[in-house]
Coordinates of C-alpha atoms in Angstrom, one line a residue:
X24 CA 0.0 0.0 0.0
X25 CA 1.3 3.4 -0.9
X26 CA 2.1 5.6 2.1
X27 CA 1.6 9.3 2.3
X28 CA 3.6 11.8 4.2
X29 CA 1.6 13.9 6.7
X30 CA 1.6 16.8 4.3
X31 CA 0.5 14.6 1.5
X32 CA -2.1 13.1 3.7
X33 CA -3.5 16.5 4.5
X34 CA -3.6 17.4 0.8
X35 CA -5.3 14.1 -0.1
X36 CA -7.9 14.6 2.7
X37 CA -8.5 18.1 1.5
X38 CA -9.0 17.0 -2.1
X39 CA -11.4 14.3 -0.9
X40 CA -13.4 16.7 1.2
X41 CA -13.6 19.1 -1.7
X42 CA -14.8 16.3 -4.0
X43 CA -17.4 15.2 -1.4
X44 CA -18.6 18.8 -1.0
X45 CA -19.0 19.1 -4.7
X46 CA -20.8 15.8 -5.0
X47 CA -23.0 16.7 -2.1
X48 CA -23.9 20.0 -3.7
X49 CA -24.6 18.2 -7.0
X50 CA -26.8 15.6 -5.2
X51 CA -28.6 18.4 -3.3
X52 CA -29.3 20.2 -6.6
X53 CA -30.6 17.0 -8.1
X54 CA -32.8 16.3 -5.1
X55 CA -34.1 19.9 -5.2
X56 CA -35.0 19.4 -8.9
X57 CA -36.6 16.0 -8.3
X58 CA -40.3 16.3 -7.3
X59 CA -41.6 14.5 -4.2
X60 CA -43.0 11.4 -5.9
X61 CA -45.3 10.6 -3.0
X62 CA -46.7 14.1 -2.9
X63 CA -47.3 14.0 -6.7
X64 CA -49.3 10.7 -6.3
X65 CA -51.1 11.3 -3.1
X66 CA -53.0 14.4 -4.3
X67 CA -55.6 12.4 -6.3
X68 CA -59.3 13.0 -5.8
X69 CA -61.1 10.7 -5.8
X70 CA -58.7 8.3 -4.2
X71 CA -58.1 5.3 -6.5
X72 CA -59.0 1.7 -5.7
X73 CA -55.4 0.6 -5.8
X74 CA -52.2 2.6 -6.1
X75 CA -48.6 1.4 -5.8
X76 CA -45.8 4.0 -5.9
X77 CA -42.3 3.7 -7.3
X78 CA -39.4 6.1 -6.8
X79 CA -38.9 7.8 -10.2
X80 CA -40.7 10.0 -12.7
X81 CA -41.7 10.0 -16.3
X82 CA -40.8 13.3 -17.9
X83 CA -43.2 14.7 -20.5
X84 CA -41.1 16.5 -23.1
X85 CA -41.5 18.1 -26.6
X86 CA -40.7 14.7 -28.1
X87 CA -43.4 12.8 -26.2
X88 CA -46.0 11.1 -28.5
X89 CA -49.4 9.7 -27.7
X90 CA -50.2 6.3 -29.3
X91 CA -53.5 4.4 -29.5
X92 CA -54.4 1.2 -31.3
X93 CA -58.0 2.2 -32.0
X94 CA -58.9 5.9 -32.2
X95 CA -62.7 5.8 -32.2
X96 CA -64.6 9.0 -32.5
X97 CA -65.4 9.0 -28.8
X98 CA -61.8 8.3 -27.8
X99 CA -60.6 10.9 -30.3
X100 CA -62.8 13.6 -28.6
X101 CA -61.3 12.7 -25.1
X102 CA -57.7 12.7 -26.5
X103 CA -58.3 16.0 -28.3
X104 CA -59.5 17.6 -25.1
X105 CA -56.5 16.3 -23.1
X106 CA -54.0 17.2 -25.8
X107 CA -55.4 20.7 -26.3
X108 CA -54.9 21.5 -22.6
X109 CA -51.4 20.0 -22.6
X110 CA -50.4 22.0 -25.6
X111 CA -51.7 25.3 -24.0
X112 CA -49.7 24.8 -20.8
X113 CA -46.6 23.0 -21.9
X114 CA -46.2 24.3 -25.4
X115 CA -45.4 20.7 -26.6
X116 CA -46.8 19.3 -29.9
X117 CA -47.9 16.0 -28.4
X118 CA -48.5 14.3 -31.7
X119 CA -51.2 11.6 -31.6
X120 CA -50.6 8.4 -33.7
X121 CA -52.6 5.2 -34.3
X122 CA -50.3 2.2 -34.4
X123 CA -49.7 -1.3 -33.0
X124 CA -45.9 -0.8 -32.8
X125 CA -44.7 1.3 -29.9
X126 CA -41.2 2.9 -29.5
X127 CA -38.9 1.9 -26.7
X128 CA -39.6 5.0 -24.6
X129 CA -41.0 8.6 -24.4
X130 CA -44.6 7.9 -25.1
X131 CA -48.1 7.7 -23.7
X132 CA -50.3 4.8 -24.9
X133 CA -54.0 4.4 -24.6
X134 CA -55.5 1.0 -25.3
X135 CA -59.0 -0.4 -25.3
X136 CA -58.8 -4.0 -24.0
X137 CA -59.8 -6.5 -26.7
X138 CA -61.5 -8.7 -24.2
X139 CA -63.7 -7.3 -21.4
X140 CA -62.3 -7.0 -17.9
X141 CA -64.6 -8.0 -15.2
X142 CA -62.6 -6.0 -12.7
X143 CA -62.4 -2.7 -14.6
X144 CA -66.0 -2.8 -15.8
X145 CA -67.5 0.0 -17.8
X146 CA -65.8 2.9 -16.0
X147 CA -62.6 1.5 -14.6
X148 CA -59.0 1.9 -15.9
X149 CA -55.4 0.9 -15.3
X150 CA -52.4 3.2 -15.5
X151 CA -48.8 2.0 -15.4
X152 CA -46.1 4.8 -15.4
X153 CA -42.5 3.9 -15.7
X154 CA -39.5 6.1 -16.4
X155 CA -39.8 5.2 -20.1
X156 CA -43.6 5.4 -20.7
X157 CA -47.2 5.9 -19.6
X158 CA -49.4 2.9 -20.5
X159 CA -53.2 3.2 -20.0
X160 CA -55.8 0.4 -20.5
X161 CA -59.5 0.4 -20.1
X162 CA -62.4 -1.7 -21.3
X163 CA -64.3 1.3 -22.7
X164 CA -63.8 4.8 -23.9
X165 CA -65.3 6.2 -20.7
X166 CA -62.7 4.4 -18.7
X167 CA -60.0 5.9 -20.8
X168 CA -61.5 9.4 -20.3
X169 CA -61.4 8.9 -16.5
X170 CA -57.8 7.7 -16.8
X171 CA -56.9 11.0 -18.5
X172 CA -58.5 13.0 -15.7
X173 CA -56.3 11.1 -13.3
X174 CA -53.2 11.7 -15.4
X175 CA -54.1 15.5 -15.4
X176 CA -54.1 15.4 -11.6
X177 CA -50.8 13.5 -11.5
X178 CA -49.1 16.2 -13.5
X179 CA -48.0 19.6 -11.9
X180 CA -51.0 21.9 -11.4
X181 CA -49.6 24.3 -14.0
X182 CA -50.8 21.9 -16.6
X183 CA -54.2 23.7 -16.1
X184 CA -52.7 27.0 -17.2
X185 CA -54.1 28.9 -20.2
X186 CA -50.6 29.9 -21.3
X187 CA -47.2 28.1 -21.7
X188 CA -45.4 27.5 -18.4
X189 CA -41.7 27.1 -18.3
X190 CA -41.0 24.1 -16.0
X191 CA -40.4 20.4 -15.8
X192 CA -43.4 18.2 -16.5
X193 CA -42.8 15.2 -14.3
X194 CA -45.3 12.4 -13.6
X195 CA -44.6 9.9 -10.7
X196 CA -43.9 6.3 -11.6
X197 CA -46.7 4.1 -10.2
X198 CA -49.4 1.6 -10.9
X199 CA -53.1 2.6 -10.5
X200 CA -56.1 0.2 -10.9
X201 CA -59.3 2.1 -10.4
X202 CA -63.0 1.4 -10.5
X203 CA -65.9 3.5 -9.1
X204 CA -68.1 2.5 -6.3
X205 CA -71.3 3.9 -7.9
X206 CA -72.0 4.6 -11.5
X207 CA -74.2 7.6 -10.8
X208 CA -72.1 10.4 -9.4
X209 CA -73.9 13.6 -9.8
X210 CA -74.4 17.3 -9.2
X211 CA -77.5 19.4 -9.5
X212 CA -77.6 23.0 -10.7
X213 CA -80.7 25.0 -10.1
X214 CA -81.0 27.3 -13.2
X215 CA -84.6 28.2 -12.4
X216 CA -84.2 30.5 -9.3
X217 CA -81.3 32.3 -11.0
X218 CA -80.6 31.7 -14.7
X219 CA -77.2 30.5 -15.7
X220 CA -76.0 30.9 -19.3
X221 CA -74.9 28.1 -21.6
X222 CA -71.2 29.0 -21.0
X223 CA -71.7 29.1 -17.2
X224 CA -73.3 25.6 -17.3
X225 CA -70.3 24.4 -19.5
X226 CA -68.0 25.8 -16.8
X227 CA -69.7 23.7 -14.2
X228 CA -69.5 20.7 -16.4
X229 CA -65.7 21.2 -16.7
X230 CA -65.3 21.2 -13.0
X231 CA -67.4 18.1 -12.6
X232 CA -65.6 16.1 -15.3
X233 CA -62.1 16.6 -13.7
X234 CA -63.4 14.8 -10.6
X235 CA -65.1 12.0 -12.5
X236 CA -68.8 13.0 -11.9
X237 CA -71.2 11.4 -14.4
X238 CA -74.5 13.3 -14.3
X239 CA -75.7 16.9 -14.2
X240 CA -79.2 17.3 -13.0
X241 CA -80.6 20.6 -14.3
X242 CA -83.5 22.0 -12.3
X243 CA -85.1 23.7 -15.3
X244 CA -88.4 25.0 -13.9
X245 CA -89.7 26.5 -10.6
X246 CA -91.9 29.2 -9.3
X247 CA -89.4 31.9 -10.3
X248 CA -88.7 30.9 -13.8
X249 CA -89.2 28.4 -16.7
X250 CA -85.9 27.8 -18.5
X251 CA -86.5 25.4 -21.4
X252 CA -88.2 26.2 -24.6
X253 CA -91.4 24.2 -25.2
X254 CA -92.5 24.8 -28.8
X255 CA -96.1 23.7 -28.1
X256 CA -96.5 26.0 -25.1
X257 CA -94.4 29.1 -26.2
X258 CA -95.6 31.4 -23.4
X259 CA -93.7 29.3 -20.8
X260 CA -90.6 31.2 -22.0
X261 CA -92.0 34.4 -23.3
X262 CA -93.7 35.0 -20.0
X263 CA -92.5 32.4 -17.5
X264 CA -88.8 32.9 -18.2
X265 CA -88.8 36.7 -18.0
X266 CA -87.7 37.0 -14.4
X267 CA -85.8 35.3 -11.5
X268 CA -85.3 35.6 -7.7
X269 CA -84.9 39.3 -6.9
X270 CA -86.5 40.5 -10.1
X271 CA -83.6 40.0 -12.5
X272 CA -84.0 39.5 -16.3
X273 CA -84.2 35.7 -16.1
X274 CA -83.6 33.9 -19.4
X275 CA -84.1 30.5 -21.0
X276 CA -82.4 27.9 -23.1
X277 CA -83.7 27.5 -26.7
X278 CA -83.9 23.9 -27.8
X279 CA -80.7 24.5 -29.7
X280 CA -79.0 25.8 -26.5
X281 CA -80.1 22.8 -24.6
X282 CA -78.7 20.5 -27.3
X283 CA -75.4 22.4 -27.1
X284 CA -75.2 21.8 -23.4
X285 CA -76.0 18.1 -23.9
X286 CA -73.4 17.7 -26.6
X287 CA -70.8 19.4 -24.4
X288 CA -71.6 17.2 -21.5
X289 CA -71.6 14.0 -23.5
X290 CA -68.1 14.8 -24.8
X291 CA -67.1 14.7 -21.1
X292 CA -69.1 11.6 -20.3
X293 CA -71.7 13.6 -18.3
X294 CA -75.3 12.8 -18.8
X295 CA -77.9 15.6 -18.5
X296 CA -80.9 14.8 -16.2
X297 CA -83.7 17.3 -16.9
X298 CA -86.1 18.2 -14.1
X299 CA -89.5 19.6 -14.8
X300 CA -90.9 20.2 -11.3
X301 CA -94.5 19.2 -10.8
X302 CA -97.2 19.4 -9.5
X303 CA -95.8 22.0 -7.1
X304 CA -93.1 24.7 -7.8
X305 CA -95.1 25.7 -10.9
X306 CA -95.9 29.4 -10.5
X307 CA -93.9 30.3 -13.7
X308 CA -96.2 28.0 -15.7
X309 CA -99.3 29.2 -13.9
X310 CA -98.4 32.8 -14.7
X311 CA -97.9 31.9 -18.4
X312 CA -101.1 30.0 -18.9
X313 CA -104.3 30.9 -17.1
X314 CA -106.0 27.6 -18.0
X315 CA -103.5 25.7 -15.8
X316 CA -105.1 27.4 -12.8
X317 CA -108.3 26.0 -11.2
X318 CA -109.9 29.5 -11.3
X319 CA -108.8 30.2 -14.9
X320 CA -106.8 33.3 -13.8
X321 CA -103.1 33.5 -14.5
X322 CA -100.9 34.0 -11.5
X323 CA -98.6 37.0 -11.0
X324 CA -94.9 36.3 -11.7
X325 CA -93.0 35.5 -8.6
X326 CA -89.5 36.6 -7.6
X327 CA -89.4 35.6 -3.9
X328 CA -88.0 32.5 -2.2
X329 CA -91.0 30.9 -0.5
X330 CA -91.9 27.3 -1.4
X331 CA -95.0 25.1 -1.2
X332 CA -97.6 27.6 -2.3
X333 CA -98.2 26.7 -6.0
X334 CA -99.6 23.7 -7.8
X335 CA -101.1 22.8 -11.1
X336 CA -104.8 22.3 -11.2
X337 CA -105.2 18.5 -11.0
X338 CA -108.9 18.5 -11.7
X339 CA -108.5 19.7 -15.3
X340 CA -107.6 17.4 -18.2
X341 CA -105.7 20.3 -19.9
X342 CA -103.2 20.0 -17.1
X343 CA -102.3 16.5 -18.2
X344 CA -102.2 17.5 -21.8
X345 CA -99.7 20.2 -20.8
X346 CA -97.6 17.8 -18.8
X347 CA -97.6 15.2 -21.5
X348 CA -96.5 17.8 -24.1
X349 CA -93.7 19.0 -21.9
X350 CA -92.4 15.5 -21.1
X351 CA -92.6 14.6 -24.8
X352 CA -90.6 17.6 -26.0
X353 CA -87.9 17.5 -23.3
X354 CA -87.5 13.7 -23.5
X355 CA -87.1 13.9 -27.3
X356 CA -84.2 16.4 -26.8
X357 CA -82.5 14.4 -24.0
X358 CA -80.6 11.3 -25.0
X359 CA -80.0 10.2 -21.4
X360 CA -82.2 7.5 -19.7
X361 CA -83.6 9.7 -16.9
X362 CA -86.4 12.2 -16.6
X363 CA -86.9 14.0 -13.2
X364 CA -90.4 15.1 -12.4
X365 CA -89.7 16.8 -9.1
X366 CA -92.7 16.0 -6.9
X367 CA -91.5 17.8 -3.8
X368 CA -93.2 20.3 -1.5
X369 CA -96.6 20.2 -3.2
X370 CA -98.2 21.4 0.1
X371 CA -101.5 22.6 -1.4
X372 CA -102.3 19.3 -3.1
X373 CA -104.5 16.7 -1.3
X374 CA -102.6 13.5 -0.7
X375 CA -104.8 11.2 -2.7
X376 CA -104.7 13.6 -5.7
X377 CA -100.9 13.8 -5.4
X378 CA -100.6 10.0 -5.6
X379 CA -103.0 9.9 -8.6
X380 CA -100.9 12.6 -10.4
X381 CA -97.6 10.9 -9.8
X382 CA -98.9 7.6 -10.9
X383 CA -100.2 9.1 -14.1
X384 CA -97.1 11.1 -14.9
X385 CA -94.9 8.1 -14.2
X386 CA -96.6 6.3 -17.1
X387 CA -96.1 9.4 -19.4
X388 CA -92.4 9.3 -18.6
X389 CA -92.2 5.6 -19.3
X390 CA -94.0 6.0 -22.6
X391 CA -91.2 8.3 -23.8
X392 CA -88.6 5.6 -23.0
X393 CA -87.3 7.3 -19.9
X394 CA -86.9 6.2 -16.3
X395 CA -88.6 8.5 -13.7
X396 CA -86.7 10.1 -10.9
X397 CA -88.5 12.1 -8.2
X398 CA -87.7 13.7 -4.9
X399 CA -88.4 11.4 -1.9
X400 CA -92.1 12.6 -1.6
X401 CA -92.9 10.5 -4.7
X402 CA -92.3 7.3 -2.7
X403 CA -95.9 7.5 -1.4
X404 CA -97.1 6.7 -5.0
X405 CA -96.8 3.4 -6.9
X406 CA -93.1 3.4 -7.4
X407 CA -91.2 0.2 -8.0
X408 CA -88.0 -1.2 -9.4
X409 CA -88.3 0.8 -12.5
X410 CA -88.4 4.2 -10.7
X411 CA -85.7 6.1 -8.8
X412 CA -86.4 8.1 -5.6
X413 CA -84.0 10.9 -4.6
X414 CA -83.7 10.9 -0.8
X415 CA -83.3 14.5 0.4
X416 CA -85.3 15.0 3.5
X417 CA -87.5 12.3 5.0
X418 CA -86.0 8.9 6.0
X419 CA -89.5 7.5 6.1
X420 CA -89.9 8.2 2.4
X421 CA -86.6 6.7 1.6
X422 CA -87.6 3.6 3.6
X423 CA -90.9 3.4 1.6
X424 CA -88.9 3.5 -1.6
X425 CA -86.6 0.8 -0.3
X426 CA -89.5 -1.4 0.7
X427 CA -91.0 -1.0 -2.8
X428 CA -87.7 -2.0 -4.5
X429 CA -87.1 1.5 -6.0
X430 CA -83.5 2.6 -6.5
X431 CA -82.3 5.4 -4.3
X432 CA -80.2 8.5 -5.1
X433 CA -78.7 9.9 -1.9
X434 CA -78.9 13.6 -1.5
X435 CA -79.4 14.1 2.3
X436 CA -79.9 17.9 2.8
X437 CA -77.6 18.2 5.8
X438 CA -74.7 16.4 4.0
X439 CA -75.0 17.3 0.3
X440 CA -76.8 20.6 -0.2
X441 CA -74.2 22.9 -1.6
X442 CA -76.3 26.0 -1.1
X443 CA -75.9 25.7 2.7
X444 CA -73.5 28.1 4.3
X445 CA -70.1 26.8 5.3
X446 CA -70.1 28.5 8.7
X447 CA -71.9 31.2 10.6
X448 CA -69.5 34.0 9.4
X449 CA -70.3 33.5 5.7
X450 CA -73.4 35.3 4.4
X451 CA -73.5 33.6 0.9
X452 CA -76.0 30.8 0.8
X453 CA -79.0 29.6 2.8
X454 CA -78.9 28.8 6.5
X455 CA -82.1 26.7 7.1
X456 CA -80.6 26.5 10.6
X457 CA -78.0 24.2 9.1
X458 CA -74.3 24.7 8.3
X459 CA -72.3 22.4 6.1
X460 CA -68.5 22.7 6.4
X461 CA -66.0 20.9 4.2
X462 CA -65.4 18.2 6.7
X463 CA -69.0 17.4 7.4
X464 CA -69.7 17.2 3.6
X465 CA -67.0 14.5 3.5
X466 CA -67.4 12.5 6.7
X467 CA -70.6 10.5 5.9
X468 CA -71.6 7.4 4.0
X469 CA -75.0 6.4 2.5
X470 CA -74.9 2.9 4.2
X471 CA -74.8 4.6 7.6
X472 CA -77.9 6.8 7.0
X473 CA -80.7 4.3 6.4
X474 CA -81.5 1.0 8.1
X475 CA -81.3 -2.0 5.8
X476 CA -79.9 -0.2 2.8
X477 CA -77.4 -2.1 0.7
X478 CA -75.1 -0.8 -2.0
X479 CA -77.2 -2.6 -4.5
X480 CA -80.2 -0.5 -3.5
X481 CA -78.3 2.7 -4.3
X482 CA -78.0 4.2 -7.8
X483 CA -75.6 6.8 -6.6
X484 CA -75.0 10.2 -4.8
X485 CA -75.9 13.7 -5.9
X486 CA -75.0 17.1 -4.5
X487 CA -77.7 19.8 -5.3
X488 CA -76.9 23.5 -5.6
X489 CA -80.1 25.5 -5.1
X490 CA -79.7 29.1 -6.2
X491 CA -82.2 31.2 -4.3
X492 CA -79.1 32.9 -2.8
X493 CA -76.6 32.2 -5.6
X494 CA -76.7 34.5 -8.6
X495 CA -73.8 33.6 -10.9
X496 CA -71.2 31.0 -11.7
X497 CA -68.5 32.5 -9.5
X498 CA -70.8 32.3 -6.5
X499 CA -71.8 28.8 -7.6
X500 CA -68.1 27.8 -7.7
X501 CA -67.6 29.1 -4.2
X502 CA -70.5 27.1 -2.8
X503 CA -69.5 23.9 -4.7
X504 CA -65.7 24.0 -4.3
X505 CA -64.3 22.2 -2.3
X506 CA -67.4 20.4 -0.9
X507 CA -68.3 18.9 -4.3
X508 CA -64.9 17.1 -4.4
X509 CA -65.8 15.3 -1.1
X510 CA -69.1 14.2 -2.6
X511 CA -67.3 12.9 -5.7
X512 CA -64.9 10.9 -3.6
X513 CA -67.7 9.3 -1.5
X514 CA -69.4 8.3 -4.7
X515 CA -66.3 6.9 -6.3
X516 CA -64.1 5.5 -3.6
X517 CA -64.6 2.6 -1.1
X518 CA -65.5 3.7 2.4
X519 CA -62.6 1.8 3.9
X520 CA -60.1 3.9 1.8
X521 CA -61.5 7.2 3.0
X522 CA -60.6 9.2 6.0
X523 CA -60.6 12.9 6.7
X524 CA -57.0 13.3 7.9
X525 CA -55.6 12.0 4.6
X526 CA -58.3 13.6 2.5
X527 CA -57.8 17.1 3.8
X528 CA -54.1 16.9 2.7
X529 CA -55.0 15.7 -0.7
X530 CA -57.6 18.5 -0.9
X531 CA -55.0 21.0 0.1
X532 CA -52.9 19.8 -2.8
X533 CA -55.7 20.9 -5.2
X534 CA -55.3 24.6 -4.2
X535 CA -52.7 25.4 -6.9
X536 CA -54.9 23.7 -9.5
X537 CA -57.9 25.7 -8.4
X538 CA -55.9 28.9 -8.9
X539 CA -54.7 28.0 -12.4
X540 CA -58.3 27.1 -13.3
X541 CA -59.4 30.5 -11.8
X542 CA -61.9 28.8 -9.5
X543 CA -63.6 30.9 -6.9
X544 CA -63.2 28.4 -4.1
X545 CA -63.8 28.5 -0.3
X546 CA -60.6 28.6 1.7
X547 CA -61.8 26.3 4.5
X548 CA -59.8 26.8 7.8
X549 CA -60.2 23.0 8.3
X550 CA -57.8 22.3 5.4
X551 CA -54.0 22.8 5.6
X552 CA -53.8 24.8 2.4

């Protein structure tokens, strides 16, 4: 062994220390540039069925190409949406190619499984991300669409930007296998109390699609406004749409507008569920047509917020002609399987007449090839396995529906109503002597709310946003975000995988994404933003 003099030893040690220092600095720089893989992966909402992390990243670059073996029109639409956003924020070309032969690295592949997967089902997907590539598989186009929403969330939040951002675009290496708990995961937007434009509804649809919601229930008619054109009854919009809560200008969707909303939603795998509320909540119709009133006198237009005072005249046959015409026109415009008839708070209608009305209207809906949904009051009528009851208020009604084999949508007011105020210091929204903070909107489960209910009895979960006190899309965003994300996770993820302590950290990780998307969200003090 070569020996060193003391002076040489000191020089050698100094050189080693210098090298170690330089190496340490280099490693520190690499560590600083390397994103926290666990942080990148554990910000997903809803939380996936299965996730396994690895300790590396796939870097999206200007050379990254997207490959698919079968670019159907539906898949093409999903890929186009994804690529358009990636191009806006990254500036990369992200060429899309159809091929069976993949390169060795630097690509994202999307593949429809040639044989059905019993595990993935209609809406599930699998993502495998290595340092070389991103590989995505699903049994259907909708599964691939949801996989792309997950991929968006795995990327830095700046991917949502409207302009090119100069940064690294790293995605954590991992495996995700994901399937939803319920196939019906919904939000409701009340466009009757305050009117929302086509573009505002599209904005709400965009927010829903990012978190894998499947249905948008549009509350199209109420005492304060009629919002959908009915060609056989034109005064519903010329008169009934002319105002809103507080006396604003109101508005309505032409049938072309409504089709535009439907097409936009369908491209994001969201089904529109139209609601024509009856026999109550009908003052806008009663003001439009005198003959729908028992005394033959048209009502005055209404701009307040009371409920329960209006009802169609159920003793007149013209009322049923009117209802049938409306159902026929709206059903013909709506490709989805559901038609919501409302049925709530008909406080001036005698019980036996109410049951007769719901039974008759149920058959009208069925004759148009649609499945009837009604608020939980309709459970007193002859509902069965072909009908859906939306549980919002009375457990006794939900139990009746369960006993009659009707499917249930869970929208318990104290857990899901997004118009409720977050806390006592906030004036936006309704109080109803109830407050709904972000934690309370997350910490519940439908199986805990009703004795004897099984998952097979539940169609899904829906979060309604009533708009007596919400006048535009920015206020709607504030009331919905972040509570709607909690509802989305309850509807998608298994109960055993959910807990508030982990969720609130994942929710906090969404803050930067909200800001790039210019969302007017509530900064809950319960969340470590």
